[in-house]
mmCIF file of C-alpha atoms in Angstrom:
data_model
loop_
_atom_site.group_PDB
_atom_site.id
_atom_site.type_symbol
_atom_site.label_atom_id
_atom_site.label_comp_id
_atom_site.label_asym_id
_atom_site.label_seq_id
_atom_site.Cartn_x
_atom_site.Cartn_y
_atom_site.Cartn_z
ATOM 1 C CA UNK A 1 0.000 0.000 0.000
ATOM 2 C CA UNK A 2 2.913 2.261 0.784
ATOM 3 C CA UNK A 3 4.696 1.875 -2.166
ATOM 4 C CA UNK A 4 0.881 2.020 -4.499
ATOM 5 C CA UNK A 5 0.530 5.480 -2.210
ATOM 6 C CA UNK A 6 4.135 6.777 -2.959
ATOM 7 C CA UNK A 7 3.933 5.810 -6.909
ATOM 8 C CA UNK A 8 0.665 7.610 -7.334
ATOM 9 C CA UNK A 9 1.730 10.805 -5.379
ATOM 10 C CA UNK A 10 5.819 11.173 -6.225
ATOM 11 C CA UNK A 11 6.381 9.872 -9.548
ATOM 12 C CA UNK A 12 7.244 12.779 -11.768
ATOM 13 C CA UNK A 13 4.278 14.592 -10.896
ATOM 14 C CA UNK A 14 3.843 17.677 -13.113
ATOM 15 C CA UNK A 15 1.434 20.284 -14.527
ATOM 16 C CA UNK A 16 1.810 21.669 -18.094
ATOM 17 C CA UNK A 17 4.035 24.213 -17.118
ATOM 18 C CA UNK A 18 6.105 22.407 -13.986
ATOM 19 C CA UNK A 19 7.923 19.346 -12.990
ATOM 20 C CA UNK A 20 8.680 18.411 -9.267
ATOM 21 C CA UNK A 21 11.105 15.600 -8.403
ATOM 22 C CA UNK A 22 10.753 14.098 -5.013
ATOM 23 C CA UNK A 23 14.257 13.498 -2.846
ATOM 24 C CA UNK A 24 13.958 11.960 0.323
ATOM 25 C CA UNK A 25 16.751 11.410 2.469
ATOM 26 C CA UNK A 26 17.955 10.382 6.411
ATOM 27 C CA UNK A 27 19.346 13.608 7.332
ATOM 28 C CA UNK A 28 18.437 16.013 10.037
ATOM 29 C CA UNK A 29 17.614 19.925 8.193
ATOM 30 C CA UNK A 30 20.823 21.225 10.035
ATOM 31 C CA UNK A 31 23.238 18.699 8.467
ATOM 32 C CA UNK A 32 25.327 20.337 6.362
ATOM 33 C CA UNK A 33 24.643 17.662 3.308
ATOM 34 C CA UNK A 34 21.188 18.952 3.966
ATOM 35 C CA UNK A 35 22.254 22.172 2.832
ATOM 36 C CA UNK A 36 23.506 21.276 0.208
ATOM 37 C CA UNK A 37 20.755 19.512 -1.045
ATOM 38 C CA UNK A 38 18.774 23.103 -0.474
ATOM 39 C CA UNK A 39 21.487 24.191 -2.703
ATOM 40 C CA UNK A 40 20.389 21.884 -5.572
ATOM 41 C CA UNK A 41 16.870 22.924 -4.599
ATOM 42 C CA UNK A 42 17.191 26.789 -5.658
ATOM 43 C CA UNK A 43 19.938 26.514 -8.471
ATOM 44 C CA UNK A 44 17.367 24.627 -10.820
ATOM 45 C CA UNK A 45 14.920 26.099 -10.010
ATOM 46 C CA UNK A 46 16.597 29.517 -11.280
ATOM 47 C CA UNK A 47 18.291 27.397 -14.238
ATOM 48 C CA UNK A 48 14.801 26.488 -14.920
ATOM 49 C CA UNK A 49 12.574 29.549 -14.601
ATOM 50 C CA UNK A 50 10.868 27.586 -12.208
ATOM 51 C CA UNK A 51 9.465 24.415 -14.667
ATOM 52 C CA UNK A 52 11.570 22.203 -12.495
ATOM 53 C CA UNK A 53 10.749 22.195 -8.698
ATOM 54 C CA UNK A 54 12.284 20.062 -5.834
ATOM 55 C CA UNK A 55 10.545 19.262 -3.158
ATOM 56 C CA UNK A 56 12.807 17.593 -0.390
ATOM 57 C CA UNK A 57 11.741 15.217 2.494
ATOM 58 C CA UNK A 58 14.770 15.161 5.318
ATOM 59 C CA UNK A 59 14.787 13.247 8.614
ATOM 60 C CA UNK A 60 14.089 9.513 7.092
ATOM 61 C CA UNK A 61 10.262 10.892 6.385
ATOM 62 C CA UNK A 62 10.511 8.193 3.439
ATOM 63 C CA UNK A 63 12.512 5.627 4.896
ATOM 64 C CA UNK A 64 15.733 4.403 5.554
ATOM 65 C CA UNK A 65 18.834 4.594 2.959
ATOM 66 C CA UNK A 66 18.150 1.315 1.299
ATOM 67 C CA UNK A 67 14.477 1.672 1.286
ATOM 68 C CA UNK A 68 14.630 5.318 -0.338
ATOM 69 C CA UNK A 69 17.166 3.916 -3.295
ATOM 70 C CA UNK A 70 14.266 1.060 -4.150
ATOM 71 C CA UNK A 71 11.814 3.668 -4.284
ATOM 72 C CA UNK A 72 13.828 5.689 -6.907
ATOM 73 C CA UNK A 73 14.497 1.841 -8.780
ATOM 74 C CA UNK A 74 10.839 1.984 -9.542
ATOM 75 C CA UNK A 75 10.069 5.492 -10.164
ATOM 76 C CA UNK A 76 8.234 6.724 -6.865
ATOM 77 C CA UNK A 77 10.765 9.014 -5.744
ATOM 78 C CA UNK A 78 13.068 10.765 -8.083
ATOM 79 C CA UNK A 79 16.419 11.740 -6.221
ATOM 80 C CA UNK A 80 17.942 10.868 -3.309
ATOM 81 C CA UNK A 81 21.113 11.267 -1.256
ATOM 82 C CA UNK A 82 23.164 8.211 0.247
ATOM 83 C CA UNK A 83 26.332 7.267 1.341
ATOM 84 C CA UNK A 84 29.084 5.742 -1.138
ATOM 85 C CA UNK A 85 28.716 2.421 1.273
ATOM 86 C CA UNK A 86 25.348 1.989 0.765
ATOM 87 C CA UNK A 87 25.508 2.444 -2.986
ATOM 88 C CA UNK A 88 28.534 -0.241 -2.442
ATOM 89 C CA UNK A 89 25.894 -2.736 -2.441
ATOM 90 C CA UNK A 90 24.562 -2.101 -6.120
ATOM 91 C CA UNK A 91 27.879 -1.098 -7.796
ATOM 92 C CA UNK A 92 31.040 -2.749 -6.871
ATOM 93 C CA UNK A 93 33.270 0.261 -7.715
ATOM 94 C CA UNK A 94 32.295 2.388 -4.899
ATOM 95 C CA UNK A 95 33.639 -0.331 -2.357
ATOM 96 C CA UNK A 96 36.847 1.936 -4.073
ATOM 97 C CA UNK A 97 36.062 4.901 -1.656
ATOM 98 C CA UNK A 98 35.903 3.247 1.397
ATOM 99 C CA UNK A 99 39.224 1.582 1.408
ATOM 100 C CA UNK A 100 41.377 2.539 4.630
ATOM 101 C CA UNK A 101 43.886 5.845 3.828
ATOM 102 C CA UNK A 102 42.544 5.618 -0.021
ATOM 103 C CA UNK A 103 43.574 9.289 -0.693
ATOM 104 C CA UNK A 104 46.418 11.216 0.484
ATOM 105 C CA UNK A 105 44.468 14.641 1.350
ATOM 106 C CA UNK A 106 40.981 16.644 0.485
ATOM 107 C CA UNK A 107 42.972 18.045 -2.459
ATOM 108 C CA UNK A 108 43.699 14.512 -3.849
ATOM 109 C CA UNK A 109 40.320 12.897 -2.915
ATOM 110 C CA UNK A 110 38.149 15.370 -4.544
ATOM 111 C CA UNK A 111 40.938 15.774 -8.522
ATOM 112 C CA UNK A 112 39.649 12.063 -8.326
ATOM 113 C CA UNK A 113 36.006 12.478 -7.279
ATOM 114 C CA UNK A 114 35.333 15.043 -9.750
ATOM 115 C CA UNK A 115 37.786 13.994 -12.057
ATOM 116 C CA UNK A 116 37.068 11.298 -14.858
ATOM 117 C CA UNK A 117 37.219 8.385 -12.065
ATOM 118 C CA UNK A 118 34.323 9.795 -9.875
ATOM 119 C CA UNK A 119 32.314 10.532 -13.174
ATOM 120 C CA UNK A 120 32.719 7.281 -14.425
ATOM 121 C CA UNK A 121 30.972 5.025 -11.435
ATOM 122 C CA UNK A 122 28.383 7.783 -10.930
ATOM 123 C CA UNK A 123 27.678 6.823 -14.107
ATOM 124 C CA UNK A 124 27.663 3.045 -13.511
ATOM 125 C CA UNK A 125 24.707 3.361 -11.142
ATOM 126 C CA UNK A 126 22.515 3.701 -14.338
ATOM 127 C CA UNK A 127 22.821 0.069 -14.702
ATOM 128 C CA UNK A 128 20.809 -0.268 -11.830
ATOM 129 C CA UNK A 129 18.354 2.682 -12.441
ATOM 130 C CA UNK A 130 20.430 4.957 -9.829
ATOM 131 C CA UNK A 131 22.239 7.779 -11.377
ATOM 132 C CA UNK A 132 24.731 9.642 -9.768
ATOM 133 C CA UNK A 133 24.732 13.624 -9.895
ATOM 134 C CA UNK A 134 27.606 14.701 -7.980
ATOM 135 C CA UNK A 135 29.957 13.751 -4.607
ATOM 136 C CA UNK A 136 29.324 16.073 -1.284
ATOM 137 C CA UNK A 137 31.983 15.564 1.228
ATOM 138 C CA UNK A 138 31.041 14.050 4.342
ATOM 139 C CA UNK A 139 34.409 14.267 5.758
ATOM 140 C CA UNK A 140 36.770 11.367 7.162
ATOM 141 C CA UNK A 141 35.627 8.826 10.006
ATOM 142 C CA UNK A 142 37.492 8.780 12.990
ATOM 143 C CA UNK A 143 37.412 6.599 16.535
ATOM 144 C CA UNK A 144 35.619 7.762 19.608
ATOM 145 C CA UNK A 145 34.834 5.297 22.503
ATOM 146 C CA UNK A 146 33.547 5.923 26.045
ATOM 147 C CA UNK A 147 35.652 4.890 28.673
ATOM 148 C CA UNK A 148 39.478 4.003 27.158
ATOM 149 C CA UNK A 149 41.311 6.498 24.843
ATOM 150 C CA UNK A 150 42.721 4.762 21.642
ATOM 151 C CA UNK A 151 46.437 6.288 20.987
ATOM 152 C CA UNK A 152 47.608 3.439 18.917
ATOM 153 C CA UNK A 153 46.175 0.400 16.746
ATOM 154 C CA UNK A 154 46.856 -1.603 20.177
ATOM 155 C CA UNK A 155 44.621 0.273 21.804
ATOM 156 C CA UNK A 156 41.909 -1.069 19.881
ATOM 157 C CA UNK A 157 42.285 -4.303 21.138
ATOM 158 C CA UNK A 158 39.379 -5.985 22.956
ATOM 159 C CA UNK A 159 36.712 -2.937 21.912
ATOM 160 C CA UNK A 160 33.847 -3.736 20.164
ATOM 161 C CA UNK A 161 33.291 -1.099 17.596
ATOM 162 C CA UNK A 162 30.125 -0.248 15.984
ATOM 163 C CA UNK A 163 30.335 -0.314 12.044
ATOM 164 C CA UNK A 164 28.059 0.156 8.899
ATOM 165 C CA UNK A 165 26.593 -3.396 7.611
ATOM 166 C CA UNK A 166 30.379 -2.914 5.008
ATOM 167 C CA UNK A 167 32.564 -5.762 4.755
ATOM 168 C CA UNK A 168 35.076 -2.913 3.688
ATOM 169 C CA UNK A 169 34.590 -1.264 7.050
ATOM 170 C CA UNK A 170 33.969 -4.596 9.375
ATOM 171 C CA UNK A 171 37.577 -5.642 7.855
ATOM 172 C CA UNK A 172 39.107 -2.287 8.590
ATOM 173 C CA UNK A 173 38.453 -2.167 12.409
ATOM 174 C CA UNK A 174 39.250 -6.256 12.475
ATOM 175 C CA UNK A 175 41.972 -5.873 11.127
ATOM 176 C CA UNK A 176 43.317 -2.827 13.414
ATOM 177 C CA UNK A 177 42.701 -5.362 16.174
ATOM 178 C CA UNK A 178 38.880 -4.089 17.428
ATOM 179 C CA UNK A 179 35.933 -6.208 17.144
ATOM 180 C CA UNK A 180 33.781 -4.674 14.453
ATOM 181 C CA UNK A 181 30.318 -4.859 15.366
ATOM 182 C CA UNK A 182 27.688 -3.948 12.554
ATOM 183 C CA UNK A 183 24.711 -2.114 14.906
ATOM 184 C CA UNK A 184 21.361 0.174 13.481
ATOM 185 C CA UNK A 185 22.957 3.922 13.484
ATOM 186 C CA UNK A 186 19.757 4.986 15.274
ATOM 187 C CA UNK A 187 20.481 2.346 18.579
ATOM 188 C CA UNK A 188 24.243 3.353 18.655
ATOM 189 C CA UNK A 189 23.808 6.061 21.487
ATOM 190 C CA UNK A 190 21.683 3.673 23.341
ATOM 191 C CA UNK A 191 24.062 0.428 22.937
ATOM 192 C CA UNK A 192 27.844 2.981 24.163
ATOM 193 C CA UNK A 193 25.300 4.134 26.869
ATOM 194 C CA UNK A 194 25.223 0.714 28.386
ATOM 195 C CA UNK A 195 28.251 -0.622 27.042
ATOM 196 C CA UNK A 196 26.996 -2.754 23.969
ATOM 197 C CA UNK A 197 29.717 -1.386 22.792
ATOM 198 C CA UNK A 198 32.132 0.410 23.734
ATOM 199 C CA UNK A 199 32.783 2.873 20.955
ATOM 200 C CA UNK A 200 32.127 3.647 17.055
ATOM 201 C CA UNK A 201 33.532 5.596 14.185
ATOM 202 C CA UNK A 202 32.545 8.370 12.190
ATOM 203 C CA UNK A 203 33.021 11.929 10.958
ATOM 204 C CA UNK A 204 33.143 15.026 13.200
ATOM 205 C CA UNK A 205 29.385 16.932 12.675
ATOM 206 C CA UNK A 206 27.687 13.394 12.931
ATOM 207 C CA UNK A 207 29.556 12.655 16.482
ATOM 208 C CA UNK A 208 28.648 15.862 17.664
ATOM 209 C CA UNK A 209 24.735 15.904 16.021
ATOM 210 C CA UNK A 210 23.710 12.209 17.242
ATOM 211 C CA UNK A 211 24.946 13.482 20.962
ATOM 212 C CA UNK A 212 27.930 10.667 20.748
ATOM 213 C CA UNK A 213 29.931 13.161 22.311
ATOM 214 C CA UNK A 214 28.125 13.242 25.602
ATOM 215 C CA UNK A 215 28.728 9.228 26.339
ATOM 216 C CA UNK A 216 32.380 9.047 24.424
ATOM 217 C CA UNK A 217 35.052 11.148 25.874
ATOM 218 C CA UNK A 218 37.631 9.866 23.800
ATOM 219 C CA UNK A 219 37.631 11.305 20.001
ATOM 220 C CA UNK A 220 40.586 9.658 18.017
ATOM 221 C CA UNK A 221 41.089 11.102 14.804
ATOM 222 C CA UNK A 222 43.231 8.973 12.515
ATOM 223 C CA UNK A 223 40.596 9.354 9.856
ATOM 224 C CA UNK A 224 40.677 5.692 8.471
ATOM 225 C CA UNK A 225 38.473 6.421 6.132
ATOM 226 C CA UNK A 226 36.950 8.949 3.602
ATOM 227 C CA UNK A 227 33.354 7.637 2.213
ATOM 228 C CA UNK A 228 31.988 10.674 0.242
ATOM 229 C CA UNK A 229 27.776 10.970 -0.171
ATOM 230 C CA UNK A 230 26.155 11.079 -3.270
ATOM 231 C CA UNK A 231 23.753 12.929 -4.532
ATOM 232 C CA UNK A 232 21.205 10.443 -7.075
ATOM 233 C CA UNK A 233 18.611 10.429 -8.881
ATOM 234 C CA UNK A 234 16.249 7.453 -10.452
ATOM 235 C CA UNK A 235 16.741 6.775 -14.363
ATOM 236 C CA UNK A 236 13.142 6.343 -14.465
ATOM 237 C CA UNK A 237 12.813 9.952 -13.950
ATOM 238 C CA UNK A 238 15.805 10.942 -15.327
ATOM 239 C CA UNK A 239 14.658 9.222 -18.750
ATOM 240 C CA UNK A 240 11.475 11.325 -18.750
ATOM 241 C CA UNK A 241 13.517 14.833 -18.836
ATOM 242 C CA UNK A 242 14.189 16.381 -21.551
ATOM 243 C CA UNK A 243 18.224 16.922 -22.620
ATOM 244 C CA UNK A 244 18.029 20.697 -21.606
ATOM 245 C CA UNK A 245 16.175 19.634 -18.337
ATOM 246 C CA UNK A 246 19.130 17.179 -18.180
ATOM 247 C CA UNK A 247 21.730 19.575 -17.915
ATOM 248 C CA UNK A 248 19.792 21.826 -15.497
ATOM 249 C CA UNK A 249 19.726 19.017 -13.386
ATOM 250 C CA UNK A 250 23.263 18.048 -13.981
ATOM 251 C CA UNK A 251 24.108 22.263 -13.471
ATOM 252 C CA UNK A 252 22.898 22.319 -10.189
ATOM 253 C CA UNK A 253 24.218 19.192 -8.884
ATOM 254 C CA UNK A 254 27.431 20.216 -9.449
ATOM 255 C CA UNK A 255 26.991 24.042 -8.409
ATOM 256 C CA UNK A 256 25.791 22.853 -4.828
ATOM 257 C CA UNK A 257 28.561 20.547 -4.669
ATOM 258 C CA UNK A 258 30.927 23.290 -4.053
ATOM 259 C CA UNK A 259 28.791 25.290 -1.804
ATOM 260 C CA UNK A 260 28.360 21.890 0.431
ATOM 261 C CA UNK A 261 32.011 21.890 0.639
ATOM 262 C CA UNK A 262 31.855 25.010 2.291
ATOM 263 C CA UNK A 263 28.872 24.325 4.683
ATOM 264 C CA UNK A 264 30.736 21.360 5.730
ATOM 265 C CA UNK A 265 34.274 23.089 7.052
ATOM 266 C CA UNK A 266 31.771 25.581 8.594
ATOM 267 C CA UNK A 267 30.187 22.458 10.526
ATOM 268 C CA UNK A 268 33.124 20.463 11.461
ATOM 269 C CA UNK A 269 34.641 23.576 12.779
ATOM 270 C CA UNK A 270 31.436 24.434 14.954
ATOM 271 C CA UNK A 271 31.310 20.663 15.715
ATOM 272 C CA UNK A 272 34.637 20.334 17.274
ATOM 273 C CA UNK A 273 34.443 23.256 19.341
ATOM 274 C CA UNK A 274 31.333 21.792 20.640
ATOM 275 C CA UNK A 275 33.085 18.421 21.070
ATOM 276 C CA UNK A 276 36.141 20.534 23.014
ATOM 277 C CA UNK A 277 33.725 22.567 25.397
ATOM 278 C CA UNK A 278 32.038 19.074 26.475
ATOM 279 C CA UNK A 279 35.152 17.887 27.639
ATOM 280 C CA UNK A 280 36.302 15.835 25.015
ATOM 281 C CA UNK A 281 39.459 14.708 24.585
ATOM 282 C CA UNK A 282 40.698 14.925 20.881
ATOM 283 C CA UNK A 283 43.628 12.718 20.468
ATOM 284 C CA UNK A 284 45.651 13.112 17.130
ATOM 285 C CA UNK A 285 47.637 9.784 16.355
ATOM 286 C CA UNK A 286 50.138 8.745 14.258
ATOM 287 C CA UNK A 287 48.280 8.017 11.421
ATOM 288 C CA UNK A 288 50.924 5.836 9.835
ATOM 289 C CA UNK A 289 50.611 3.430 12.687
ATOM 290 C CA UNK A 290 46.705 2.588 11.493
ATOM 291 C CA UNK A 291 47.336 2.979 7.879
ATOM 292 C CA UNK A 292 50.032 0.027 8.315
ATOM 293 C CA UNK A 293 47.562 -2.476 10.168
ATOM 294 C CA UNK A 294 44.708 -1.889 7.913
ATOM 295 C CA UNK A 295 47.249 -3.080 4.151
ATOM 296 C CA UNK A 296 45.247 -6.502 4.756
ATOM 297 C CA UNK A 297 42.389 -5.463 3.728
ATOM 298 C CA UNK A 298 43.409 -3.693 0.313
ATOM 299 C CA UNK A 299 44.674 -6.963 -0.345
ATOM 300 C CA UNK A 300 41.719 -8.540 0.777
ATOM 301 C CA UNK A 301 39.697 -6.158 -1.263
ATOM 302 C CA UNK A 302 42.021 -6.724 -4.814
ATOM 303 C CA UNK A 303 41.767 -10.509 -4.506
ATOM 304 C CA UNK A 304 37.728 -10.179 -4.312
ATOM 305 C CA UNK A 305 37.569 -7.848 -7.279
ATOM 306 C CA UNK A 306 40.765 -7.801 -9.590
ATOM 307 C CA UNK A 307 39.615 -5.890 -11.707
ATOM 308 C CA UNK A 308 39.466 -3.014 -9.725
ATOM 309 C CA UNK A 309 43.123 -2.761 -8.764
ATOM 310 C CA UNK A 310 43.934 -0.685 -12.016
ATOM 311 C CA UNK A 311 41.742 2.268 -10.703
ATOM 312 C CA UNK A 312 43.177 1.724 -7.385
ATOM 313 C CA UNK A 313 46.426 1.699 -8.496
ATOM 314 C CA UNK A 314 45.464 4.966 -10.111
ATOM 315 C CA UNK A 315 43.889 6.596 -7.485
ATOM 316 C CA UNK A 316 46.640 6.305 -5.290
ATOM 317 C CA UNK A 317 49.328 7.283 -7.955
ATOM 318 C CA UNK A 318 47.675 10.405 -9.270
ATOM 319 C CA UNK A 319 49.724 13.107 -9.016
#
């Protein structure tokens, strides 16, 4: 019945005159993704004189991640925003981004995200009637835990570590020596609360906006990990546009992708002084030390899928 209701009232409703494409996604309004997203919203609008209209539902209103992407595979919502890990599970090459100290800087990850590499498996998604737009940067994931401060890889030992449901990331923190333990985002403050477990992973404004910073004291940040977001939309609307809507759409993606950069410095700034004044302790580690103890699982990852190693190999030599 839901998805009967959804295809009646989202899919590429229009008048004569206007066309409004749906995008649901999990994020609270003050995420700075979010704002991006608003972004998006306004540019084509102007680009289009107003004959294209977004109308965006934040805060999970339409479901989960997973639930949102099968809604756009069968044309009742028409965008979307998810993380690379998620979209992991459809197309193969995005398993690419979440490899362990993948890119050497910001400067380096985003030449190869909007470079011909990060245009390429946006592109791929078509196959499976999810097209990517653009990238928005949702920073690097770091280690926080509750009660013991992780300085080194050793330190890890014996913690159980919330993860995302990613083999990429459940080998990551196994591998570092923690016991990776794949938990529902939305039970994680619960579970550190009463020692579930006893610590998780993730970027700076999302510690500090799920309230992780008031049960973990500890805020590691060896940034293991750099899993961009991505900003989709469904072929079965995207096939119904016209090639000048097409490159409004395609316009604004890619205009708001540089104004989320900015709205996302802005909010991992805020967030860490947040983090600071709550009595946080921010450890910075040798990074070097991680970086070494997670090599097992590129190889793990180039023995699954060997044809991926020449765009890893050219990732991590581009100059």
């Amino acid at each position: 019945m839901l998805i009967l209701f959804l295809g009646i009232t989202f899919s590429c409703k229009q008048t004569s005159d206007t066309k409004v494409m749906y995008l649901g996604h999990t994020l609270p309004q003050s995420h700075p993704v979010h704002k991006g997203i608003v972004e998006f919203q306004k540019a084509l609008e102007k680009k289009s004189n107003g004959s294209l209209i977004v109308k965006i539902f934040p805060d999970a209103q339409l479901g989960s991640e997973r639930e949102v992407l099968e809604l756009l595979q069968i044309g009742s919502v028409a965008a979307t925003k998810v993380s690379a890990a998620t979209l992991s599970n459809f197309v193969p090459e995005y398993n690419v981004f979440g490899m362990p100290y993948l890119f050497r800087d910001k400067q380096h990850q985003f030449e190869v995200l909007e470079g011909e590499i990060g245009k390429s498996i946006l592109e791929k998604g078509s196959e499976f009637w999810l097209r990517g737009l653009c990238y928005y940067d949702a920073g690097s994931r770091s280690f926080y835990t509750s009660d013991k401060a992780i300085r080194t890889p050793d330190d890890l030992k014996g913690l159980k570590i919330r993860v995302m449901n990613n083999q990429m990331a459940i080998n990551m923190v196994n591998s570092m020596g923690g016991s990776a333990t794949p938990l529902s985002y939305g039970e994680l403050y619960t579970a550190i609360q009463q020692g579930v477990v006893d610590g998780a992973e993730n970027n700076p404004p999302s510690f500090v906006s799920s309230n992780h910073y008031e049960i973990s004291k500890y805020y590691t940040l060896d940034q293991h990990s750099t899993l961009p977001d991505v900003l989709l939309i469904g072929t079965k609307y995207w096939d119904k546009l016209s090639d000048q809507e097409k490159n409004w759409v395609q316009e604004a993606a890619d205009e708001s992708a540089q104004a989320q950069k900015v709205f996302w410095n802005e909010s991992v700034e805020a967030s860490m002084k947040t983090a600071k004044a709550a009595g946080v302790e921010i450890i910075i580690p040798e990074k070097n030390l991680f970086a070494e103890k997670s090599k097992p699982v590129l190889d793990k990852f180039l023995k699954e899928f060997p044809e991926l190693a020449p765009m890893v190999n050219q990732i991590k030599n581009k100059d």
